[in-house]
Amino acid sequence: MDVKIEESWKRVLQDEFEQPYFEQLTRFVRQAYRTSTIYPPAKLIFSAFDSCPFHQVKVVIVGQDPYHQPGQAHGLCFSVSDGVPFPPSLQNIFKELQSDLGKPVPASGNLEKWAGEGVLLLNAILTVQANRAGSHQGKGWERFTDTVIRRLAAEREHLVFMLWGAYAQRKGEGIDANRHLLLKSPHPSPLSAHRGFFGNHHFSKANAYLLAHGKQPIAW
């Protein structure tokens, strides 16, 4: 199957695109876009990959599914398009970044700059129906993104995986902690951020680890 995705990822994942489950997933997604309002826009489904090639990944942040309100989702987890108000979890991410590294809260919630620095902003599920959070669970995306994480963990060295909340931590269960840095904390959602997301210092810990292994730190 010819999937429109950045070339290095296409090479790494080509065998996955030939799996029967992925063909079924593709049929489901195409039908969903024809019959419902689905986010992100179809051309942006693989934005996280297109903006951060396989061999440039340094940090992986794992989200769940895209924002389901109009104009928010553009294919990168936690990120919103320019000019869109910050959702609560993103507000809390920026608060922790400010506390940890002294970075001012940016004017835009668009995290494409992070992707360009080597941060793969990976949602576990890559599509969602408007106003229905979790509506595309169990259709095959989870298997696909599990494979993405496995390939990164197996073929790359000294990556940082930021696993915020129980869902993300389950996605990271197979990663070798002797080979990569696993940073775990509660989710930045207002429901859980005060239970340990605030004060986790994940941004400074990630950069210290990258520096220790001869890599350029992220300009968060």
PDB file of C-alpha atoms in Angstrom:
ATOM      1  CA  MET A   1       0.000   0.000   0.000  1.00  0.00           C
ATOM      2  CA  ASP A   2       1.315   3.448  -0.913  1.00  0.00           C
ATOM      3  CA  VAL A   3       0.900   5.583   2.209  1.00  0.00           C
ATOM      4  CA  LYS A   4       1.694   9.280   1.907  1.00  0.00           C
ATOM      5  CA  ILE A   5       4.210   9.629   4.718  1.00  0.00           C
ATOM      6  CA  GLU A   6       7.768  10.971   5.008  1.00  0.00           C
ATOM      7  CA  GLU A   7      10.240   8.736   3.147  1.00  0.00           C
ATOM      8  CA  SER A   8      12.339   7.481   6.079  1.00  0.00           C
ATOM      9  CA  TRP A   9       9.198   6.427   7.933  1.00  0.00           C
ATOM     10  CA  LYS A  10       7.845   4.803   4.777  1.00  0.00           C
ATOM     11  CA  ARG A  11      10.951   2.609   4.607  1.00  0.00           C
ATOM     12  CA  VAL A  12      10.781   1.692   8.305  1.00  0.00           C
ATOM     13  CA  LEU A  13       7.040   0.960   8.268  1.00  0.00           C
ATOM     14  CA  GLN A  14       6.440  -0.389   4.752  1.00  0.00           C
ATOM     15  CA  ASP A  15       5.862  -3.950   5.977  1.00  0.00           C
ATOM     16  CA  GLU A  16       3.274  -2.641   8.435  1.00  0.00           C
ATOM     17  CA  PHE A  17       1.379  -0.900   5.647  1.00  0.00           C
ATOM     18  CA  GLU A  18       0.976  -4.290   3.940  1.00  0.00           C
ATOM     19  CA  GLN A  19      -0.666  -5.922   6.966  1.00  0.00           C
ATOM     20  CA  PRO A  20      -4.378  -6.837   6.634  1.00  0.00           C
ATOM     21  CA  TYR A  21      -5.294  -4.820   9.745  1.00  0.00           C
ATOM     22  CA  PHE A  22      -3.788  -1.660   8.202  1.00  0.00           C
ATOM     23  CA  GLU A  23      -5.779  -2.144   5.012  1.00  0.00           C
ATOM     24  CA  GLN A  24      -8.944  -2.488   7.118  1.00  0.00           C
ATOM     25  CA  LEU A  25      -7.972   0.616   9.089  1.00  0.00           C
ATOM     26  CA  THR A  26      -7.449   2.547   5.861  1.00  0.00           C
ATOM     27  CA  ARG A  27     -10.894   1.564   4.584  1.00  0.00           C
ATOM     28  CA  PHE A  28     -12.477   2.606   7.881  1.00  0.00           C
ATOM     29  CA  VAL A  29     -10.694   5.977   7.896  1.00  0.00           C
ATOM     30  CA  ARG A  30     -11.561   6.760   4.276  1.00  0.00           C
ATOM     31  CA  GLN A  31     -15.212   5.967   4.902  1.00  0.00           C
ATOM     32  CA  ALA A  32     -15.207   8.071   8.075  1.00  0.00           C
ATOM     33  CA  TYR A  33     -13.856  11.127   6.233  1.00  0.00           C
ATOM     34  CA  ARG A  34     -16.499  10.668   3.525  1.00  0.00           C
ATOM     35  CA  THR A  35     -19.423  10.447   5.931  1.00  0.00           C
ATOM     36  CA  SER A  36     -18.491  12.470   9.055  1.00  0.00           C
ATOM     37  CA  THR A  37     -16.426  15.407  10.236  1.00  0.00           C
ATOM     38  CA  ILE A  38     -13.058  13.917  11.223  1.00  0.00           C
ATOM     39  CA  TYR A  39      -9.976  15.567  12.697  1.00  0.00           C
ATOM     40  CA  PRO A  40      -7.264  16.340  11.837  1.00  0.00           C
ATOM     41  CA  PRO A  41      -7.747  17.226   8.157  1.00  0.00           C
ATOM     42  CA  ALA A  42      -6.919  14.101   6.150  1.00  0.00           C
ATOM     43  CA  LYS A  43      -3.702  15.530   4.686  1.00  0.00           C
ATOM     44  CA  LEU A  44      -2.374  16.059   8.244  1.00  0.00           C
ATOM     45  CA  ILE A  45      -2.944  12.547   9.654  1.00  0.00           C
ATOM     46  CA  PHE A  46       0.773  11.759   9.460  1.00  0.00           C
ATOM     47  CA  SER A  47       2.070  15.260  10.289  1.00  0.00           C
ATOM     48  CA  ALA A  48       3.994  14.029  13.328  1.00  0.00           C
ATOM     49  CA  PHE A  49       6.025  11.756  11.054  1.00  0.00           C
ATOM     50  CA  ASP A  50       6.357  14.212   8.176  1.00  0.00           C
ATOM     51  CA  SER A  51       7.802  16.888  10.470  1.00  0.00           C
ATOM     52  CA  CYS A  52      10.239  14.568  12.322  1.00  0.00           C
ATOM     53  CA  PRO A  53      11.999  11.934  10.173  1.00  0.00           C
ATOM     54  CA  PHE A  54      12.886   8.593  11.744  1.00  0.00           C
ATOM     55  CA  HIS A  55      16.623   9.192  12.129  1.00  0.00           C
ATOM     56  CA  GLN A  56      16.115  12.695  13.540  1.00  0.00           C
ATOM     57  CA  VAL A  57      13.944  11.603  16.479  1.00  0.00           C
ATOM     58  CA  LYS A  58      15.503  12.365  19.869  1.00  0.00           C
ATOM     59  CA  VAL A  59      12.418  12.589  22.094  1.00  0.00           C
ATOM     60  CA  VAL A  60       9.019  10.879  21.832  1.00  0.00           C
ATOM     61  CA  ILE A  61       5.988  12.400  23.562  1.00  0.00           C
ATOM     62  CA  VAL A  62       2.992  10.056  23.578  1.00  0.00           C
ATOM     63  CA  GLY A  63      -0.562  11.389  23.513  1.00  0.00           C
ATOM     64  CA  GLN A  64      -3.881   9.585  23.200  1.00  0.00           C
ATOM     65  CA  ASP A  65      -6.114  10.821  20.383  1.00  0.00           C
ATOM     66  CA  PRO A  66      -6.456  14.127  18.511  1.00  0.00           C
ATOM     67  CA  TYR A  67      -8.374  17.121  19.809  1.00  0.00           C
ATOM     68  CA  HIS A  68     -11.972  16.776  18.683  1.00  0.00           C
ATOM     69  CA  GLN A  69     -13.071  20.427  18.530  1.00  0.00           C
ATOM     70  CA  PRO A  70     -12.968  22.482  15.299  1.00  0.00           C
ATOM     71  CA  GLY A  71      -9.614  23.916  14.256  1.00  0.00           C
ATOM     72  CA  GLN A  72      -7.530  22.351  17.021  1.00  0.00           C
ATOM     73  CA  ALA A  73      -5.973  19.111  15.754  1.00  0.00           C
ATOM     74  CA  HIS A  74      -3.229  19.271  13.131  1.00  0.00           C
ATOM     75  CA  GLY A  75      -1.514  15.913  13.567  1.00  0.00           C
ATOM     76  CA  LEU A  76       0.901  16.562  16.466  1.00  0.00           C
ATOM     77  CA  CYS A  77      -0.095  15.443  19.963  1.00  0.00           C
ATOM     78  CA  PHE A  78      -0.912  18.243  22.431  1.00  0.00           C
ATOM     79  CA  SER A  79      -0.266  20.838  19.706  1.00  0.00           C
ATOM     80  CA  VAL A  80      -2.816  23.245  18.236  1.00  0.00           C
ATOM     81  CA  SER A  81      -2.712  25.363  15.104  1.00  0.00           C
ATOM     82  CA  ASP A  82      -1.571  28.970  15.296  1.00  0.00           C
ATOM     83  CA  GLY A  83      -4.189  31.288  16.760  1.00  0.00           C
ATOM     84  CA  VAL A  84      -6.133  28.527  18.548  1.00  0.00           C
ATOM     85  CA  PRO A  85      -6.550  28.990  22.337  1.00  0.00           C
ATOM     86  CA  PHE A  86      -4.455  26.585  24.395  1.00  0.00           C
ATOM     87  CA  PRO A  87      -6.377  23.519  25.638  1.00  0.00           C
ATOM     88  CA  PRO A  88      -5.944  22.901  29.393  1.00  0.00           C
ATOM     89  CA  SER A  89      -3.311  20.135  29.063  1.00  0.00           C
ATOM     90  CA  LEU A  90      -1.186  22.308  26.786  1.00  0.00           C
ATOM     91  CA  GLN A  91      -1.481  25.204  29.220  1.00  0.00           C
ATOM     92  CA  ASN A  92      -0.099  22.924  31.924  1.00  0.00           C
ATOM     93  CA  ILE A  93       2.727  21.704  29.687  1.00  0.00           C
ATOM     94  CA  PHE A  94       3.791  25.299  29.149  1.00  0.00           C
ATOM     95  CA  LYS A  95       3.523  26.010  32.899  1.00  0.00           C
ATOM     96  CA  GLU A  96       5.868  23.112  33.655  1.00  0.00           C
ATOM     97  CA  LEU A  97       8.241  24.194  30.902  1.00  0.00           C
ATOM     98  CA  GLN A  98       8.320  27.704  32.386  1.00  0.00           C
ATOM     99  CA  SER A  99       8.912  26.343  35.892  1.00  0.00           C
ATOM    100  CA  ASP A 100      11.548  23.834  34.760  1.00  0.00           C
ATOM    101  CA  LEU A 101      13.582  25.852  32.257  1.00  0.00           C
ATOM    102  CA  GLY A 102      12.391  29.430  32.778  1.00  0.00           C
ATOM    103  CA  LYS A 103      10.931  29.532  29.276  1.00  0.00           C
ATOM    104  CA  PRO A 104       8.210  32.154  28.764  1.00  0.00           C
ATOM    105  CA  VAL A 105       4.829  30.812  27.681  1.00  0.00           C
ATOM    106  CA  PRO A 106       4.844  31.034  23.860  1.00  0.00           C
ATOM    107  CA  ALA A 107       2.347  33.069  21.889  1.00  0.00           C
ATOM    108  CA  SER A 108       1.274  30.006  19.869  1.00  0.00           C
ATOM    109  CA  GLY A 109       0.409  26.465  20.891  1.00  0.00           C
ATOM    110  CA  ASN A 110       1.777  25.114  17.628  1.00  0.00           C
ATOM    111  CA  LEU A 111       4.549  22.656  18.553  1.00  0.00           C
ATOM    112  CA  GLU A 112       5.958  22.204  15.038  1.00  0.00           C
ATOM    113  CA  LYS A 113       9.148  23.901  16.274  1.00  0.00           C
ATOM    114  CA  TRP A 114       9.627  21.028  18.731  1.00  0.00           C
ATOM    115  CA  ALA A 115       9.120  18.524  15.918  1.00  0.00           C
ATOM    116  CA  GLY A 116      11.829  20.277  13.938  1.00  0.00           C
ATOM    117  CA  GLU A 117      14.138  19.861  16.935  1.00  0.00           C
ATOM    118  CA  GLY A 118      13.635  16.081  16.941  1.00  0.00           C
ATOM    119  CA  VAL A 119      10.521  15.629  19.091  1.00  0.00           C
ATOM    120  CA  LEU A 120       8.061  13.057  17.733  1.00  0.00           C
ATOM    121  CA  LEU A 121       4.648  14.217  18.972  1.00  0.00           C
ATOM    122  CA  LEU A 122       2.848  10.907  18.609  1.00  0.00           C
ATOM    123  CA  ASN A 123      -0.808  10.329  19.335  1.00  0.00           C
ATOM    124  CA  ALA A 124      -1.675   6.666  19.928  1.00  0.00           C
ATOM    125  CA  ILE A 125      -4.776   7.128  17.741  1.00  0.00           C
ATOM    126  CA  LEU A 126      -4.376   9.398  14.713  1.00  0.00           C
ATOM    127  CA  THR A 127      -7.978  10.317  13.876  1.00  0.00           C
ATOM    128  CA  VAL A 128     -11.161  11.216  15.752  1.00  0.00           C
ATOM    129  CA  GLN A 129     -14.765  12.146  14.947  1.00  0.00           C
ATOM    130  CA  ALA A 130     -15.778  15.705  15.740  1.00  0.00           C
ATOM    131  CA  ASN A 131     -17.014  16.165  19.317  1.00  0.00           C
ATOM    132  CA  ARG A 132     -16.507  12.477  20.137  1.00  0.00           C
ATOM    133  CA  ALA A 133     -13.302  11.879  22.054  1.00  0.00           C
ATOM    134  CA  GLY A 134     -11.988   8.340  21.657  1.00  0.00           C
ATOM    135  CA  SER A 135     -14.354   7.570  18.789  1.00  0.00           C
ATOM    136  CA  HIS A 136     -11.650   5.864  16.696  1.00  0.00           C
ATOM    137  CA  GLN A 137     -10.287   3.649  19.459  1.00  0.00           C
ATOM    138  CA  GLY A 138      -9.918  -0.025  18.623  1.00  0.00           C
ATOM    139  CA  LYS A 139      -9.811   0.450  14.841  1.00  0.00           C
ATOM    140  CA  GLY A 140      -6.135  -0.371  14.378  1.00  0.00           C
ATOM    141  CA  TRP A 141      -4.298   2.863  15.102  1.00  0.00           C
ATOM    142  CA  GLU A 142      -3.081   1.577  18.466  1.00  0.00           C
ATOM    143  CA  ARG A 143      -1.404  -1.418  16.828  1.00  0.00           C
ATOM    144  CA  PHE A 144       0.229   0.857  14.277  1.00  0.00           C
ATOM    145  CA  THR A 145       1.613   3.288  16.859  1.00  0.00           C
ATOM    146  CA  ASP A 146       2.777   0.412  19.068  1.00  0.00           C
ATOM    147  CA  THR A 147       4.864  -0.678  16.075  1.00  0.00           C
ATOM    148  CA  VAL A 148       6.227   2.852  15.641  1.00  0.00           C
ATOM    149  CA  ILE A 149       7.385   2.885  19.277  1.00  0.00           C
ATOM    150  CA  ARG A 150       8.862  -0.624  18.993  1.00  0.00           C
ATOM    151  CA  ARG A 151      10.821   0.243  15.846  1.00  0.00           C
ATOM    152  CA  LEU A 152      12.238   3.386  17.421  1.00  0.00           C
ATOM    153  CA  ALA A 153      13.185   1.544  20.597  1.00  0.00           C
ATOM    154  CA  ALA A 154      14.821  -1.302  18.656  1.00  0.00           C
ATOM    155  CA  GLU A 155      16.616   0.596  15.896  1.00  0.00           C
ATOM    156  CA  ARG A 156      17.681   3.806  17.646  1.00  0.00           C
ATOM    157  CA  GLU A 157      19.864   4.447  20.714  1.00  0.00           C
ATOM    158  CA  HIS A 158      19.460   6.818  23.653  1.00  0.00           C
ATOM    159  CA  LEU A 159      16.025   8.235  22.931  1.00  0.00           C
ATOM    160  CA  VAL A 160      13.893   9.957  25.552  1.00  0.00           C
ATOM    161  CA  PHE A 161      10.303   8.725  25.922  1.00  0.00           C
ATOM    162  CA  MET A 162       7.989  11.084  27.816  1.00  0.00           C
ATOM    163  CA  LEU A 163       5.110   8.966  29.088  1.00  0.00           C
ATOM    164  CA  TRP A 164       2.498  11.166  30.748  1.00  0.00           C
ATOM    165  CA  GLY A 165      -0.359   9.268  32.356  1.00  0.00           C
ATOM    166  CA  ALA A 166      -1.253   5.594  32.592  1.00  0.00           C
ATOM    167  CA  TYR A 167      -2.296   5.288  28.947  1.00  0.00           C
ATOM    168  CA  ALA A 168       1.054   6.537  27.620  1.00  0.00           C
ATOM    169  CA  GLN A 169       2.931   4.431  30.151  1.00  0.00           C
ATOM    170  CA  ARG A 170       1.220   1.287  28.864  1.00  0.00           C
ATOM    171  CA  LYS A 171       2.339   2.226  25.341  1.00  0.00           C
ATOM    172  CA  GLY A 172       5.929   2.303  26.585  1.00  0.00           C
ATOM    173  CA  GLU A 173       5.950  -1.009  28.453  1.00  0.00           C
ATOM    174  CA  GLY A 174       8.244  -2.818  26.007  1.00  0.00           C
ATOM    175  CA  ILE A 175      10.998  -0.181  25.896  1.00  0.00           C
ATOM    176  CA  ASP A 176      14.424  -1.158  27.253  1.00  0.00           C
ATOM    177  CA  ALA A 177      15.151   1.325  30.045  1.00  0.00           C
ATOM    178  CA  ASN A 178      18.863   0.468  29.841  1.00  0.00           C
ATOM    179  CA  ARG A 179      18.969   1.705  26.262  1.00  0.00           C
ATOM    180  CA  HIS A 180      16.624   4.698  26.453  1.00  0.00           C
ATOM    181  CA  LEU A 181      15.396   7.189  29.060  1.00  0.00           C
ATOM    182  CA  LEU A 182      11.795   6.662  30.162  1.00  0.00           C
ATOM    183  CA  LEU A 183      10.316   9.708  31.875  1.00  0.00           C
ATOM    184  CA  LYS A 184       7.001   8.918  33.570  1.00  0.00           C
ATOM    185  CA  SER A 185       4.572  11.154  35.432  1.00  0.00           C
ATOM    186  CA  PRO A 186       0.861  11.852  35.718  1.00  0.00           C
ATOM    187  CA  HIS A 187      -0.851  13.395  32.694  1.00  0.00           C
ATOM    188  CA  PRO A 188      -0.843  17.209  32.265  1.00  0.00           C
ATOM    189  CA  SER A 189      -4.649  17.250  32.326  1.00  0.00           C
ATOM    190  CA  PRO A 190      -6.112  19.540  35.023  1.00  0.00           C
ATOM    191  CA  LEU A 191      -7.510  16.362  36.610  1.00  0.00           C
ATOM    192  CA  SER A 192      -4.045  14.986  37.338  1.00  0.00           C
ATOM    193  CA  ALA A 193      -1.346  17.631  36.764  1.00  0.00           C
ATOM    194  CA  HIS A 194      -1.148  18.519  40.458  1.00  0.00           C
ATOM    195  CA  ARG A 195      -0.434  14.877  41.343  1.00  0.00           C
ATOM    196  CA  GLY A 196       3.067  14.964  39.908  1.00  0.00           C
ATOM    197  CA  PHE A 197       3.120  16.399  36.403  1.00  0.00           C
ATOM    198  CA  PHE A 198       3.987  19.785  37.836  1.00  0.00           C
ATOM    199  CA  GLY A 199       7.541  19.549  39.093  1.00  0.00           C
ATOM    200  CA  ASN A 200       8.477  16.492  37.016  1.00  0.00           C
ATOM    201  CA  HIS A 201      11.342  18.430  35.352  1.00  0.00           C
ATOM    202  CA  HIS A 202      11.034  16.251  32.269  1.00  0.00           C
ATOM    203  CA  PHE A 203      12.270  18.957  29.897  1.00  0.00           C
ATOM    204  CA  SER A 204      15.533  19.535  31.750  1.00  0.00           C
ATOM    205  CA  LYS A 205      15.998  15.793  32.384  1.00  0.00           C
ATOM    206  CA  ALA A 206      15.558  15.078  28.673  1.00  0.00           C
ATOM    207  CA  ASN A 207      18.162  17.657  27.705  1.00  0.00           C
ATOM    208  CA  ALA A 208      20.638  16.455  30.330  1.00  0.00           C
ATOM    209  CA  TYR A 209      20.304  12.895  29.000  1.00  0.00           C
ATOM    210  CA  LEU A 210      20.750  13.979  25.390  1.00  0.00           C
ATOM    211  CA  LEU A 211      23.854  15.988  26.272  1.00  0.00           C
ATOM    212  CA  ALA A 212      25.271  13.067  28.251  1.00  0.00           C
ATOM    213  CA  HIS A 213      24.974  10.904  25.118  1.00  0.00           C
ATOM    214  CA  GLY A 214      26.541  13.386  22.730  1.00  0.00           C
ATOM    215  CA  LYS A 215      23.330  14.797  21.264  1.00  0.00           C
ATOM    216  CA  GLN A 216      22.180  18.378  20.860  1.00  0.00           C
ATOM    217  CA  PRO A 217      19.558  19.278  23.492  1.00  0.00           C
ATOM    218  CA  ILE A 218      16.065  20.334  22.468  1.00  0.00           C
ATOM    219  CA  ALA A 219      15.405  24.077  22.218  1.00  0.00           C
ATOM    220  CA  TRP A 220      12.051  23.730  23.949  1.00  0.00           C
TER     221      TRP A 220
END
